[in-house]
Structure formats: structure tokens, C-alpha cells
CSV table of C-alpha atoms in Angstrom, one decimal:
chain,number,residue,atom,x,y,z
A,1,MET,CA,-36.9,-0.6,-12.1
A,2,ASP,CA,-35.3,3.1,-11.0
A,3,PHE,CA,-32.1,3.6,-11.7
A,4,TRP,CA,-29.8,2.9,-8.5
A,5,THR,CA,-31.2,-0.6,-9.2
A,6,ALA,CA,-30.3,-0.6,-12.9
A,7,MET,CA,-26.9,0.6,-11.4
A,8,GLU,CA,-26.6,-2.0,-8.7
A,9,TYR,CA,-27.2,-4.6,-12.0
A,10,ALA,CA,-24.9,-3.0,-14.0
A,11,ALA,CA,-21.9,-3.1,-11.4
A,12,TRP,CA,-23.1,-6.7,-10.7
A,13,GLY,CA,-23.0,-7.7,-14.8
A,14,ILE,CA,-19.6,-5.5,-15.8
A,15,SER,CA,-17.6,-7.0,-12.5
A,16,ILE,CA,-18.8,-10.8,-13.2
A,17,VAL,CA,-17.7,-9.6,-17.0
A,18,LEU,CA,-14.2,-8.3,-15.7
A,19,VAL,CA,-13.3,-11.2,-13.7
A,20,GLY,CA,-14.5,-13.7,-16.6
A,21,TRP,CA,-12.5,-12.4,-19.0
A,22,MET,CA,-9.3,-12.5,-16.7
A,23,LEU,CA,-9.8,-16.3,-16.2
A,24,VAL,CA,-10.8,-17.7,-19.5
A,25,ASP,CA,-7.8,-15.2,-20.6
A,26,ALA,CA,-5.9,-17.1,-18.2
A,27,ARG,CA,-6.8,-20.7,-18.7
A,28,PHE,CA,-6.2,-19.9,-22.2
A,29,VAL,CA,-2.5,-18.9,-21.6
A,30,SER,CA,-2.5,-22.0,-19.4
A,31,THR,CA,-3.1,-24.5,-22.2
A,32,THR,CA,-1.5,-22.0,-24.9
A,33,TYR,CA,2.0,-22.3,-23.2
A,34,GLY,CA,4.1,-24.4,-20.8
A,35,GLU,CA,4.6,-24.7,-17.0
A,36,ASP,CA,8.4,-24.2,-17.6
A,37,PHE,CA,7.7,-21.0,-19.7
A,38,LEU,CA,5.4,-19.3,-17.5
A,39,LEU,CA,7.2,-19.9,-14.5
A,40,SER,CA,10.6,-19.2,-15.9
A,41,SER,CA,11.0,-15.4,-14.1
A,42,ARG,CA,13.7,-15.2,-11.9
A,43,GLU,CA,14.7,-12.4,-9.5
A,44,GLY,CA,17.7,-10.7,-10.3
A,45,ASP,CA,17.6,-11.8,-14.2
A,46,GLU,CA,17.7,-8.9,-16.5
B,1,MET,CA,7.4,-29.4,-23.7
B,2,GLY,CA,5.2,-29.7,-27.1
B,3,THR,CA,2.7,-27.0,-28.2
B,4,THR,CA,4.2,-24.9,-25.1
B,5,THR,CA,8.2,-24.4,-27.1
B,6,ALA,CA,6.1,-23.5,-30.4
B,7,ALA,CA,3.9,-21.3,-28.4
B,8,ALA,CA,7.0,-19.7,-26.5
B,9,GLY,CA,8.4,-19.2,-29.9
B,10,LYS,CA,12.5,-18.1,-29.5
B,11,GLN,CA,12.3,-16.3,-26.1
B,12,GLU,CA,12.7,-19.5,-23.1
B,13,LYS,CA,12.6,-16.8,-20.4
B,14,ILE,CA,10.0,-14.7,-19.2
B,15,SER,CA,10.3,-11.7,-16.8
B,16,LEU,CA,8.5,-9.2,-15.7
B,17,LEU,CA,8.4,-5.8,-17.7
B,18,LYS,CA,10.9,-3.0,-17.2
B,19,VAL,CA,8.9,0.0,-18.1
B,20,LEU,CA,8.7,2.2,-15.5
B,21,GLY,CA,10.1,5.6,-14.4
B,22,PRO,CA,10.6,7.7,-11.4
B,23,VAL,CA,6.7,9.3,-11.9
B,24,HIS,CA,4.9,5.6,-11.5
B,25,VAL,CA,6.9,5.1,-8.0
B,26,TRP,CA,5.7,8.4,-6.8
B,27,ALA,CA,2.2,7.4,-8.4
B,28,LEU,CA,2.3,4.3,-6.7
B,29,GLY,CA,3.5,5.4,-3.3
B,30,VAL,CA,1.3,8.6,-3.3
B,31,GLY,CA,-1.2,7.0,-4.6
B,32,ILE,CA,-1.6,4.0,-2.3
B,33,VAL,CA,-1.5,6.9,1.5
B,34,LEU,CA,-3.3,9.9,0.0
B,35,VAL,CA,-6.3,8.3,1.2
B,36,GLY,CA,-5.5,8.5,4.7
B,37,GLU,CA,-5.5,12.6,4.1
B,38,TYR,CA,-8.7,12.2,2.6
B,39,MET,CA,-10.2,9.8,5.9
B,40,GLY,CA,-8.7,8.2,8.9
B,41,TRP,CA,-6.7,10.6,9.8
B,42,ASN,CA,-8.6,12.9,11.9
B,43,PHE,CA,-9.2,10.0,14.3
B,44,SER,CA,-5.7,11.1,15.7
B,45,VAL,CA,-7.6,14.5,16.7
B,46,ALA,CA,-10.6,12.8,18.8
B,47,LYS,CA,-7.3,11.1,20.5
B,48,GLY,CA,-5.3,13.6,21.2
B,49,GLY,CA,-7.3,17.4,20.4
B,50,ALA,CA,-6.1,19.0,17.4
B,51,TYR,CA,-2.9,20.0,18.5
B,52,GLY,CA,-1.9,16.2,19.4
B,53,ALA,CA,-2.5,15.5,15.8
B,54,LEU,CA,-0.6,18.0,14.3
B,55,ILE,CA,2.2,16.3,16.9
B,56,ALA,CA,1.4,12.6,15.7
B,57,CYS,CA,1.7,14.0,11.9
B,58,TRP,CA,4.5,15.5,12.5
B,59,VAL,CA,6.1,12.5,14.7
B,60,ILE,CA,5.0,10.1,12.4
B,61,GLY,CA,6.1,11.9,9.2
B,62,LEU,CA,9.1,11.3,10.6
B,63,LEU,CA,9.1,7.9,11.3
B,64,TYR,CA,8.5,7.7,7.6
B,65,THR,CA,10.9,9.8,6.3
B,66,CYS,CA,13.1,6.9,8.3
B,67,VAL,CA,11.2,4.0,6.1
B,68,ALA,CA,11.6,5.9,3.1
B,69,MET,CA,15.1,6.7,3.8
B,70,ILE,CA,16.4,3.2,4.5
B,71,ASP,CA,14.2,1.5,1.9
B,72,SER,CA,16.1,3.7,-1.0
B,73,GLU,CA,18.7,2.0,0.4
B,74,VAL,CA,18.1,-1.3,0.4
B,75,THR,CA,15.7,-1.2,-3.0
B,76,SER,CA,18.3,0.7,-4.7
B,77,THR,CA,20.3,-2.4,-4.1
B,78,VAL,CA,18.5,-5.4,-4.1
B,79,ALA,CA,16.1,-4.0,-7.4
B,80,ALA,CA,13.8,-7.2,-7.4
B,81,ALA,CA,9.6,-7.3,-6.6
B,82,GLY,CA,8.4,-8.3,-3.4
B,83,GLY,CA,10.4,-5.2,-1.8
B,84,GLN,CA,10.9,-5.6,2.1
B,85,TYR,CA,10.1,-9.7,1.4
B,86,THR,CA,13.1,-10.1,-1.0
B,87,GLN,CA,15.5,-7.6,1.5
B,88,ALA,CA,14.8,-9.4,4.3
B,89,LYS,CA,15.3,-13.3,2.3
B,90,HIS,CA,18.8,-11.8,1.7
B,91,ILE,CA,19.9,-9.6,5.0
B,92,ILE,CA,18.4,-11.6,8.1
B,93,GLY,CA,16.9,-15.5,5.9
B,94,PRO,CA,13.8,-17.4,5.6
B,95,LEU,CA,11.2,-17.1,8.7
B,96,MET,CA,11.5,-13.3,8.9
B,97,ALA,CA,11.3,-13.3,4.9
B,98,PHE,CA,8.2,-15.5,5.3
B,99,ASN,CA,6.6,-13.0,8.1
B,100,VAL,CA,7.4,-10.0,5.9
B,101,GLY,CA,6.2,-10.9,3.0
B,102,LEU,CA,2.9,-11.8,4.5
B,103,TYR,CA,3.0,-8.6,6.3
B,104,LEU,CA,3.2,-7.1,3.2
B,105,VAL,CA,0.0,-9.2,1.4
B,106,MET,CA,-2.0,-8.9,4.2
B,107,ALA,CA,-1.4,-5.0,4.5
B,108,TYR,CA,-2.2,-4.4,1.0
B,109,THR,CA,-5.0,-6.6,0.4
B,110,MET,CA,-6.9,-5.3,3.9
B,111,LEU,CA,-6.1,-1.7,2.6
B,112,GLU,CA,-7.6,-2.4,-0.8
B,113,ALA,CA,-10.9,-4.0,1.0
B,114,ALA,CA,-11.1,-0.8,3.2
B,115,ASP,CA,-10.5,1.3,0.1
B,116,ALA,CA,-13.2,-0.7,-1.7
B,117,LEU,CA,-15.5,-0.1,1.2
B,118,VAL,CA,-14.8,3.2,1.1
B,119,VAL,CA,-16.0,3.6,-2.4
B,120,GLY,CA,-19.2,1.9,-1.5
B,121,ASP,CA,-19.9,3.8,1.2
B,122,LEU,CA,-19.7,7.1,-0.8
B,123,LEU,CA,-21.7,5.7,-4.0
B,124,LYS,CA,-24.6,4.9,-1.3
B,125,ALA,CA,-24.2,8.6,0.5
B,126,VAL,CA,-24.7,10.0,-3.3
B,127,ALA,CA,-28.0,8.3,-3.8
B,128,ALA,CA,-29.1,8.7,0.1
B,129,GLN,CA,-28.8,12.6,-0.9
B,130,TYR,CA,-31.3,11.6,-3.9
B,131,GLY,CA,-33.8,9.7,-1.6
B,132,ALA,CA,-32.7,6.2,-2.9
B,133,GLU,CA,-31.1,3.5,-0.7
B,134,LEU,CA,-28.2,2.0,-2.4
B,135,ASP,CA,-26.5,-1.6,-2.3
B,136,PRO,CA,-23.0,-0.6,-1.6
B,137,ARG,CA,-21.9,-4.3,-2.1
B,138,PRO,CA,-21.8,-4.3,-6.0
B,139,PHE,CA,-19.9,-1.2,-6.2
B,140,VAL,CA,-17.3,-2.1,-3.8
B,141,VAL,CA,-17.0,-6.1,-6.6
B,142,LEU,CA,-16.7,-3.8,-9.2
B,143,THR,CA,-14.4,-1.6,-7.9
B,144,ILE,CA,-11.4,-4.3,-7.0
B,145,ALA,CA,-12.7,-5.8,-9.9
B,146,PHE,CA,-12.0,-3.7,-12.5
B,147,LEU,CA,-8.6,-2.8,-10.9
B,148,ALA,CA,-7.5,-6.1,-11.1
B,149,TRP,CA,-8.3,-6.3,-14.4
B,150,LEU,CA,-6.2,-2.8,-15.3
B,151,ASN,CA,-3.6,-4.6,-13.2
B,152,TYR,CA,-4.3,-7.7,-15.3
B,153,ARG,CA,-3.4,-5.9,-18.2
B,154,GLY,CA,0.0,-4.5,-17.3
B,155,VAL,CA,1.9,-2.2,-15.1
B,156,PHE,CA,3.0,0.9,-17.6
B,157,MET,CA,-1.0,1.8,-17.2
B,158,THR,CA,-1.7,1.0,-14.3
B,159,LEU,CA,0.7,3.3,-12.8
B,160,THR,CA,-0.1,5.8,-15.6
B,161,VAL,CA,-4.2,5.9,-14.6
B,162,ASN,CA,-2.8,5.7,-11.0
B,163,PHE,CA,-0.7,9.3,-12.0
B,164,VAL,CA,-3.1,10.7,-13.0
B,165,ILE,CA,-6.1,10.4,-10.5
B,166,THR,CA,-3.4,10.6,-7.8
B,167,ALA,CA,-2.5,13.5,-8.8
B,168,PHE,CA,-6.0,15.0,-9.4
B,169,ALA,CA,-6.0,14.0,-5.6
B,170,VAL,CA,-3.1,16.0,-4.4
B,171,LEU,CA,-4.2,19.5,-6.4
B,172,ALA,CA,-8.0,18.9,-5.0
B,173,ILE,CA,-6.5,19.3,-1.5
B,174,LEU,CA,-3.9,22.7,-2.6
B,175,VAL,CA,-7.0,23.8,-4.5
B,176,LEU,CA,-9.4,23.5,-1.5
B,177,PHE,CA,-5.8,25.5,0.4
B,178,PHE,CA,-5.5,28.1,-2.1
B,179,SER,CA,-9.1,28.6,-1.7
B,180,THR,CA,-10.3,28.9,2.4
B,181,THR,CA,-6.7,30.6,3.2
B,182,GLY,CA,-8.3,33.6,0.9
B,183,ILE,CA,-4.7,33.2,-1.0
B,184,ALA,CA,-6.6,32.5,-4.2
B,185,GLY,CA,-8.4,35.9,-3.6
B,186,GLY,CA,-11.5,36.7,-1.0
B,187,GLU,CA,-11.5,36.2,2.9
B,188,SER,CA,-9.9,33.6,5.1
B,189,VAL,CA,-12.6,30.9,6.2
B,190,LEU,CA,-10.7,29.8,8.5
B,191,ARG,CA,-10.7,30.0,12.4
B,192,HIS,CA,-8.0,28.6,14.1
B,193,SER,CA,-8.2,31.7,16.5
B,194,GLU,CA,-11.4,30.2,17.8
B,195,LEU,CA,-10.9,26.4,16.9
B,196,LEU,CA,-8.1,25.5,18.3
B,197,THR,CA,-7.4,24.2,21.9
B,198,ASP,CA,-4.7,23.2,24.4
B,199,LEU,CA,-4.9,19.6,24.4
B,200,PRO,CA,-7.8,18.5,26.1
B,201,TYR,CA,-6.5,14.5,27.1
B,202,GLY,CA,-2.4,15.6,28.0
B,203,TRP,CA,0.7,13.6,26.3
B,204,ILE,CA,-1.0,10.8,26.9
B,205,GLY,CA,-3.7,12.1,24.0
B,206,VAL,CA,-1.0,12.6,22.3
B,207,LEU,CA,0.5,9.2,22.4
B,208,ALA,CA,-2.6,7.5,22.0
B,209,SER,CA,-3.2,9.9,18.8
B,210,LEU,CA,0.1,8.7,17.2
B,211,GLN,CA,-1.5,5.0,16.0
B,212,PHE,CA,-3.8,7.4,13.4
B,213,GLY,CA,-1.3,9.7,12.5
B,214,MET,CA,0.3,6.6,10.5
B,215,TRP,CA,-3.1,7.4,8.4
B,216,TYR,CA,-1.1,10.1,6.7
B,217,TYR,CA,1.9,7.9,5.5
B,218,LEU,CA,0.5,4.3,5.3
B,219,GLY,CA,1.8,2.3,2.1
B,220,ILE,CA,4.7,4.3,1.5
B,221,GLU,CA,7.2,2.2,1.6
B,222,GLY,CA,5.5,0.1,-0.7
B,223,THR,CA,7.3,1.3,-3.5
B,224,CYS,CA,9.9,-0.5,-3.9
B,225,GLN,CA,7.4,-3.2,-4.8
B,226,ALA,CA,7.9,-1.5,-8.5
B,227,ALA,CA,11.7,-2.2,-8.1
B,228,GLU,CA,12.1,-5.3,-10.9
B,229,GLU,CA,10.0,-2.8,-13.6
B,230,VAL,CA,11.4,0.1,-13.2
B,231,ARG,CA,14.0,1.0,-16.0
B,232,SER,CA,16.3,2.0,-13.4
B,233,ALA,CA,16.2,0.9,-10.0
B,234,GLY,CA,19.3,2.9,-8.0
B,235,ARG,CA,17.6,6.1,-9.7
B,236,SER,CA,14.1,6.2,-10.0
B,237,ILE,CA,13.6,4.5,-6.6
B,238,PRO,CA,14.9,6.7,-4.5
B,239,LEU,CA,13.3,9.8,-6.5
B,240,GLY,CA,9.9,8.4,-6.5
B,241,THR,CA,9.7,7.1,-3.1
B,242,MET,CA,11.4,10.7,-1.3
B,243,GLY,CA,9.8,12.6,-3.4
B,244,GLY,CA,6.4,11.1,-2.6
B,245,MET,CA,7.4,11.7,0.9
B,246,MET,CA,7.7,15.5,0.7
B,247,THR,CA,4.4,15.3,-1.3
B,248,LEU,CA,2.7,13.7,1.8
B,249,LEU,CA,4.5,15.3,4.6
B,250,ILE,CA,3.2,18.3,2.2
B,251,ALA,CA,-0.5,17.3,1.6
B,252,ALA,CA,-0.7,16.0,5.7
B,253,SER,CA,0.0,19.3,7.1
B,254,LEU,CA,-2.3,21.6,4.9
B,255,THR,CA,-5.0,18.5,5.4
B,256,TRP,CA,-4.8,19.6,9.2
B,257,TYR,CA,-4.9,23.5,9.1
B,258,ILE,CA,-7.3,23.6,6.2
B,259,CYS,CA,-9.8,21.4,8.3
B,260,THR,CA,-9.1,21.9,11.4
B,261,GLY,CA,-9.4,25.8,11.0
B,262,LEU,CA,-13.3,24.6,9.7
B,263,ILE,CA,-14.0,22.4,11.4
B,264,PRO,CA,-14.3,22.0,16.1
B,265,TRP,CA,-11.8,19.4,17.4
B,266,GLU,CA,-15.1,17.2,18.9
B,267,TYR,CA,-16.6,16.9,15.4
B,268,LEU,CA,-13.7,16.4,13.2
B,269,GLY,CA,-12.8,13.7,15.0
B,270,GLN,CA,-15.5,11.4,14.7
B,271,ALA,CA,-16.1,12.9,10.9
B,272,THR,CA,-15.5,10.0,8.1
B,273,THR,CA,-14.6,12.8,5.3
B,274,PRO,CA,-12.8,15.2,6.9
B,275,LEU,CA,-11.3,17.4,3.8
B,276,TYR,CA,-15.0,16.5,2.0
B,277,ASP,CA,-16.6,17.9,4.6
B,278,ALA,CA,-14.5,21.1,5.0
B,279,ALA,CA,-15.4,21.8,1.3
B,280,ARG,CA,-18.9,21.5,2.5
B,281,LEU,CA,-18.5,24.1,4.9
B,282,THR,CA,-17.1,26.3,2.9
B,283,GLY,CA,-20.9,26.7,1.0
B,284,SER,CA,-19.0,26.3,-2.3
B,285,VAL,CA,-20.2,24.0,-4.4
B,286,GLU,CA,-17.4,23.9,-6.7
B,287,LEU,CA,-15.1,23.1,-3.9
B,288,GLU,CA,-18.0,19.9,-2.5
B,289,VAL,CA,-17.7,18.5,-5.7
B,290,ILE,CA,-14.2,18.8,-6.8
B,291,LEU,CA,-13.1,17.3,-3.1
B,292,PHE,CA,-15.4,14.3,-3.3
B,293,ILE,CA,-14.1,13.7,-6.9
B,294,GLY,CA,-10.9,14.2,-5.0
B,295,THR,CA,-11.7,11.4,-2.4
B,296,MET,CA,-13.2,8.9,-4.9
B,297,PHE,CA,-10.2,9.1,-6.3
B,298,ALA,CA,-7.6,8.8,-3.8
B,299,ALA,CA,-9.9,5.5,-2.5
B,300,ILE,CA,-9.4,4.0,-6.3
B,301,ALA,CA,-5.7,5.0,-6.7
B,302,SER,CA,-5.1,3.7,-3.1
B,303,ALA,CA,-7.3,-0.1,-3.8
B,304,ASN,CA,-5.0,0.1,-7.4
B,305,GLY,CA,-1.6,0.8,-5.3
B,306,CYS,CA,-2.9,-2.1,-3.1
B,307,ILE,CA,-3.4,-4.8,-6.1
B,308,ASN,CA,0.0,-3.8,-7.6
B,309,ASP,CA,1.7,-4.0,-4.2
B,310,SER,CA,0.1,-7.3,-2.8
B,311,SER,CA,0.3,-9.3,-6.1
B,312,ARG,CA,4.3,-8.6,-6.3
B,313,ALA,CA,4.5,-9.7,-3.0
B,314,TRP,CA,2.8,-13.1,-3.5
B,315,PHE,CA,4.3,-13.3,-6.9
B,316,SER,CA,7.9,-13.0,-5.1
B,317,MET,CA,6.8,-15.8,-2.3
B,318,SER,CA,5.8,-17.9,-4.6
B,319,ARG,CA,8.6,-17.7,-7.1
B,320,ASP,CA,11.0,-18.7,-4.2
B,321,ARG,CA,8.1,-21.6,-3.0
B,322,TYR,CA,7.4,-20.0,0.5
B,323,MET,CA,3.8,-20.3,-1.6
B,324,PRO,CA,2.5,-22.6,-3.9
B,325,HIS,CA,5.1,-22.5,-7.2
B,326,TRP,CA,1.7,-22.0,-9.5
B,327,PHE,CA,1.5,-18.6,-8.3
B,328,GLY,CA,4.9,-17.9,-9.9
B,329,ALA,CA,3.6,-17.8,-13.2
B,330,VAL,CA,3.8,-14.1,-15.6
B,331,HIS,CA,1.6,-13.6,-18.0
B,332,PRO,CA,3.1,-14.0,-22.1
B,333,ARG,CA,1.7,-11.0,-23.3
B,334,TYR,CA,1.0,-8.4,-20.2
B,335,ARG,CA,4.0,-9.4,-18.8
B,336,THR,CA,2.3,-9.3,-15.1
B,337,PRO,CA,1.8,-11.3,-12.0
B,338,TYR,CA,-1.2,-12.8,-13.2
B,339,ARG,CA,-2.0,-15.8,-11.1
B,340,ALA,CA,-1.2,-13.8,-7.7
B,341,ILE,CA,-3.8,-10.7,-9.1
B,342,LEU,CA,-6.0,-12.8,-9.8
B,343,PHE,CA,-5.9,-15.7,-6.5
B,344,LEU,CA,-6.1,-11.9,-4.0
B,345,ILE,CA,-9.7,-10.8,-5.6
B,346,PRO,CA,-11.7,-13.0,-3.6
B,347,ILE,CA,-9.4,-12.5,-0.7
B,348,ALA,CA,-10.5,-9.0,-1.1
B,349,VAL,CA,-13.6,-9.3,-1.6
B,350,SER,CA,-14.3,-11.5,1.5
B,351,PHE,CA,-13.0,-8.8,4.0
B,352,ALA,CA,-14.4,-6.2,1.9
B,353,PHE,CA,-18.0,-8.4,2.3
B,354,THR,CA,-16.6,-8.4,6.5
B,355,GLY,CA,-17.9,-4.7,6.4
B,356,LEU,CA,-15.7,-4.5,9.6
B,357,LEU,CA,-13.7,-1.1,8.0
B,358,ASP,CA,-11.9,-0.7,11.3
B,359,GLN,CA,-10.9,-3.7,12.2
B,360,VAL,CA,-9.3,-4.2,8.4
B,361,ILE,CA,-7.5,-0.9,9.1
B,362,THR,CA,-6.1,-1.5,12.4
B,363,PHE,CA,-5.1,-5.1,10.9
B,364,SER,CA,-3.7,-3.8,7.7
B,365,ILE,CA,-1.7,-0.6,10.0
B,366,LEU,CA,-0.7,-3.4,12.4
B,367,SER,CA,0.4,-5.5,10.0
B,368,GLY,CA,2.6,-2.2,8.4
B,369,LEU,CA,4.0,-1.7,11.6
B,370,LEU,CA,5.8,-5.3,12.2
B,371,GLY,CA,7.6,-4.7,8.3
B,372,TYR,CA,8.6,-0.8,10.0
B,373,THR,CA,10.2,-2.8,12.9
B,374,PHE,CA,12.3,-4.9,10.7
B,375,MET,CA,13.4,-2.5,8.8
B,376,SER,CA,15.1,-1.2,11.5
B,377,PHE,CA,17.2,-3.7,12.5
B,378,ASN,CA,17.4,-5.0,8.8
B,379,ILE,CA,19.4,-1.7,8.0
B,380,VAL,CA,22.0,-1.8,10.5
B,381,ARG,CA,22.4,-5.5,10.1
B,382,PHE,CA,22.6,-5.2,5.9
B,383,ARG,CA,25.5,-2.3,6.9
B,384,ARG,CA,27.1,-4.6,9.0
B,385,LEU,CA,27.0,-7.1,6.6
B,386,TRP,CA,28.0,-4.9,3.7
B,387,PRO,CA,29.5,-2.1,5.0
B,388,LEU,CA,29.6,0.7,2.4
B,389,GLY,CA,31.7,0.5,-0.8
B,390,SER,CA,31.6,-3.1,-0.3
B,391,ILE,CA,28.9,-3.3,-3.3
B,392,GLU,CA,27.2,-1.0,-5.3
B,393,ARG,CA,24.4,0.9,-3.9
B,394,GLY,CA,22.2,3.3,-6.1
B,395,TYR,CA,21.5,5.6,-2.6
B,396,VAL,CA,23.0,5.9,0.3
B,397,HIS,CA,21.0,7.2,3.4
B,398,PRO,CA,22.7,9.6,5.8
B,399,PHE,CA,23.3,9.9,9.3
B,400,HIS,CA,23.5,6.1,9.7
B,401,PRO,CA,22.6,4.4,12.3
B,402,VAL,CA,20.4,7.7,13.7
B,403,PRO,CA,17.6,6.8,11.4
B,404,ALA,CA,17.4,3.4,12.1
B,405,ILE,CA,17.4,3.7,16.2
B,406,VAL,CA,14.7,6.2,15.3
B,407,LEU,CA,12.2,3.9,13.3
B,408,GLY,CA,12.8,1.3,16.0
B,409,LEU,CA,11.6,4.1,19.1
B,410,LEU,CA,8.8,5.5,17.3
B,411,CYS,CA,7.4,1.9,16.1
B,412,GLY,CA,7.5,1.1,19.5
B,413,ALA,CA,5.9,3.6,20.9
B,414,THR,CA,3.3,3.2,18.2
B,415,TYR,CA,3.0,-0.3,18.9
B,416,PHE,CA,1.8,1.3,22.9
B,417,ALA,CA,-0.5,3.6,21.4
B,418,THR,CA,-1.7,1.2,19.2
B,419,TYR,CA,-2.1,-1.2,22.4
B,420,LEU,CA,-4.2,1.8,24.0
B,421,GLY,CA,-6.8,1.1,21.5
B,422,TYR,CA,-6.5,-1.4,19.9
B,423,GLY,CA,-5.0,-4.2,22.5
B,424,THR,CA,-6.4,-7.5,21.6
B,425,SER,CA,-6.4,-6.4,18.0
B,426,LEU,CA,-3.0,-6.5,18.8
B,427,LEU,CA,-2.4,-9.3,20.8
B,428,SER,CA,-4.5,-11.5,18.0
B,429,ILE,CA,-2.4,-10.4,15.1
B,430,MET,CA,0.3,-11.3,16.9
B,431,ALA,CA,-0.9,-14.3,17.5
B,432,PHE,CA,-1.5,-15.6,14.0
B,433,TYR,CA,1.8,-14.2,12.8
B,434,ILE,CA,2.9,-16.6,15.5
B,435,LEU,CA,0.6,-19.5,14.1
B,436,VAL,CA,2.0,-19.3,10.8
B,437,SER,CA,5.4,-18.8,10.8
B,438,ILE,CA,5.3,-22.7,12.8
B,439,TRP,CA,3.4,-23.2,10.2
B,440,PHE,CA,5.8,-22.6,7.2
B,441,VAL,CA,8.8,-23.6,9.3
B,442,VAL,CA,7.1,-27.3,9.5
B,443,ARG,CA,5.5,-27.8,6.7
B,444,ARG,CA,6.5,-25.1,3.8
B,445,TYR,CA,10.0,-24.4,4.2
B,446,PRO,CA,10.8,-27.9,3.3
B,447,TYR,CA,9.8,-27.1,-0.6
B,448,VAL,CA,12.1,-23.8,-0.4
B,449,LYS,CA,15.1,-24.8,-3.1
B,450,ARG,CA,17.2,-23.1,-0.5
B,451,GLY,CA,20.3,-22.2,-2.7
B,452,GLU,CA,18.1,-20.4,-5.7
B,453,GLN,CA,16.5,-17.9,-3.6
B,454,PHE,CA,19.8,-16.0,-3.1
B,455,THR,CA,20.0,-13.7,-6.3
B,456,MET,CA,21.9,-11.0,-5.4
B,457,PRO,CA,25.8,-10.8,-7.0
B,458,TRP,CA,27.5,-9.8,-3.6
B,459,PRO,CA,30.1,-10.5,-2.4
B,460,ARG,CA,30.9,-12.9,0.7
B,461,PRO,CA,29.3,-10.9,4.2
B,462,LYS,CA,31.7,-9.3,6.0
B,463,GLY,CA,32.6,-11.6,9.0
B,464,TYR,CA,31.4,-14.7,7.3
């Protein structure tokens, strides 16, 4: 495997890790906190 | 709520974090736009010649100065995420707000996709120099995934990174200017007297070049998406936006001056990366490396800012139930609109994987142009319903209604210019927005809680 092919695989791998991390975190947040709290932001609130 | 209440602790409500200052606002606006100086603006040279491109640079600069002035006044008053969407909701009405919100999401998501494509193509070009063939797609996905992750983790770090890489990209243009003009020492390598010609296609060419003149400034209006996250909207938004506009006017003029002094207009009008090409023509390896990094940073900064802005627009629309309410969630730790950020990742990747850079950019520009057209009559209605003195304004733009009239006229001229080159795209995107407007009125608006969407503590509008 040459350098550039390795870079391509590395880019795919890092992308999967980053998106996977966000999905797992989002799932964790949804199961830990209630929807009423997560959706409680109101425009104009200080 | 069960475990929810315990996990949430004593805090019952959550909001986006107010941590940004004028520097971040500047980084957001200039960061989104500066890639247009590194590539894209030069297609106006193909339409109108070198002088035509300069006229487009300044005429469209006037259009965007009007946009920045109007935006600064309204946003300093309507300080909420969503920017022009929120303005439209309070000043015009729900259907206009829905359309403006969608213009913003489409314009920024498509621009983000185009920026990621540019990063992939640049890396492909580097690999080609070493005799290798590189698939740009994993790098397009990595760009979008990394920047989305950065945005997910917090706005302060996101825009601090944007400030650093945007400042580098601006400095790279200055370094190239001082090096090529001989101000930094040595002789000037610019050959304007030999390369500049009359208007090759006359004034109709100048008119046609207006469409690509938008590349110099497209996205500066995105500064107002930060309104809910700045410590002082009345100070930071006008300062960051107007400072950004001044930076761009200078950078655009310098870019034109450097490139037209080094590259004949026939070639300049077709170049993919004109500033980088100009650096290569100087024969300096240092300048070539600086401008390559500058080009890469400009594309990354633009994609980064676009993720920030498109997610805030989508978040705001969802919070008002213009889109499914589920997307209106705020991350309890990072205080970002995390579901909106996540949702827009596959959309951006899909646009990028079409590989149709010019069509994606054209749709982005047209969505932006529709938004600017809205601003021209939005400010007239804003001043009429809430005259000066009736509500507190962080900034009052001068010479009203002259900027609104100038903006409306220049938008009209740019529509005509776009019709000359991309008539089908213009009509397609108009049809798209008409169809989604019908969907909104028939299917979506019944879900909107009408009373809750008006949040500004303003007095009753004049005449009502």
C-alpha cells in the first residue's frame, strides 16, 4: 500500500470515528436528559 | 421526567452559550467569504475582462455594504440565532420567514459542500504532482466530519479556530501583494501596462460579470447567525460585520490588482486557483507554499463557518416548529444545536458527492441573492413599523432608505446577469422555492405555535 492509499484509508477511518463519536454522544444525551429540557431553549431568553 | 430531572439538576432551561466577541463575528463572516478571493471571483474576468471584474468587484461591494449596514441595524435589535429568518418572522410574516430560513440553510450547506470539494481537489492536485492518483472523496467527507465535530463541541473553539486560519489567509494575500509590488523590497513583477485591455465584450460583459462579483463577498451576512451567542449583540455584530466588510473590500481589490498584473485576462478568467497561480508565476517557492496553505485554510474556514450558520438557521426554524421540533435541541454540555449539526452532515456530503461544483455554487449564490432581495424591503417595513426611537437599536444605519433602494436595484441587475449565464438554474430554484412554500402553507404551518414565535419585547407596531 502506497502513502496516498494509506492516507485515503486514514481519512475514511477518522471520518467514521468522528461521526460515530457524535452519534454515540447524541444518543447518550437523549437517554440521560429529557426532551423537555433539551428543547427548552427559547428565542430571546438571557 | 424521571431521570431527566435528576440529570438536568437544578437547571430547568437551556440555551446557547453567550461567549463570542467581535473578533469571532469577524472570523465567522470573513471566514465564510474569503475563499471567494482565492477562487471563483475570476470567472467575472471571463465575462467582462479585467476592468469589468474590477467594476463588478466595487459594484457588488456596494451591494454587500448595503447588506452589512441593513443587517447590522436589524440584527442589533433582533438578537437571536436564525439571523435573517428571525428578522423575517418578526417583520414580514411566517411564509417569508420559512423561505428566508430555507435560503440560508441551502446557501450555507451548498457552499460548505463546495468548500469540501475544493479541499479534496487541492489534495488531489498535490498527489498528482508526486505522480499519484488520489480519490478526493474520503478527504471531502473528512473535512465535513471534522468541522461538524468541531462545531458540535462548542462555538467558542470553532470560531477561535476560524479566526486563526482566516487571519492567516488574509495575511497570505497581503504578503503576496507586498512581494509582487516591490514594496517589501526588490522590483515590482506586476505588468498592468502590458496586460490590461479595454472591455472585451463591452458593457453587457460588465453586467454579466456581476454574478461572479458576488464571490468576493458571498456569506458576510452570515455574521448575524451568531447573534444569540455573542456577549453583546448591539456592539459585536455591527463591529464584526462592518470590520469584516472593510477587510473584504481591501482583500478583493488587492486580489484583483495582483492577479491582473500577473496573468493575462484570457487565462485568469478560466483559472481554478488564481491567487495560487499568481504566486507560482512569481517563481518564489515560499510564496507558492504560503498561498497554497492560504487557499486550503480559506476553504476550510468557509466550510466551518457554513456549518455554524446552516445549523443555527435549521435550529431556529425547528425551535419555532417550522421544521420538526426535535431538531431544536441544545446540547446540555457543549450548548450547541447538536441535532441540527448532525442532521446537516449527510446533506452536505450528498451535495459534495454530486461533484457538480458549478451547479452547487450557482444554487448557493441564488439562494443568497434571494435573501438579499428580502433584506431591501425588510428594512423599509422595519423602519415603518418601528420608527427610530420606538425601540432600542444597537446600531442605526445612515441615509435610509438609500441603501435599501440601492440594494434592491443591484439585486435586480444581478438577477439579470445570472439569467444571462444560468437562466435554467435561476428558474429551477425559483420553482423549488415555490413548491416548498406550498408544502409549508398546506402541511407544515398548522404545527407552528403562532403566538410563541414572536419573542421580541417590542411595542405594538405603528398603525396596528
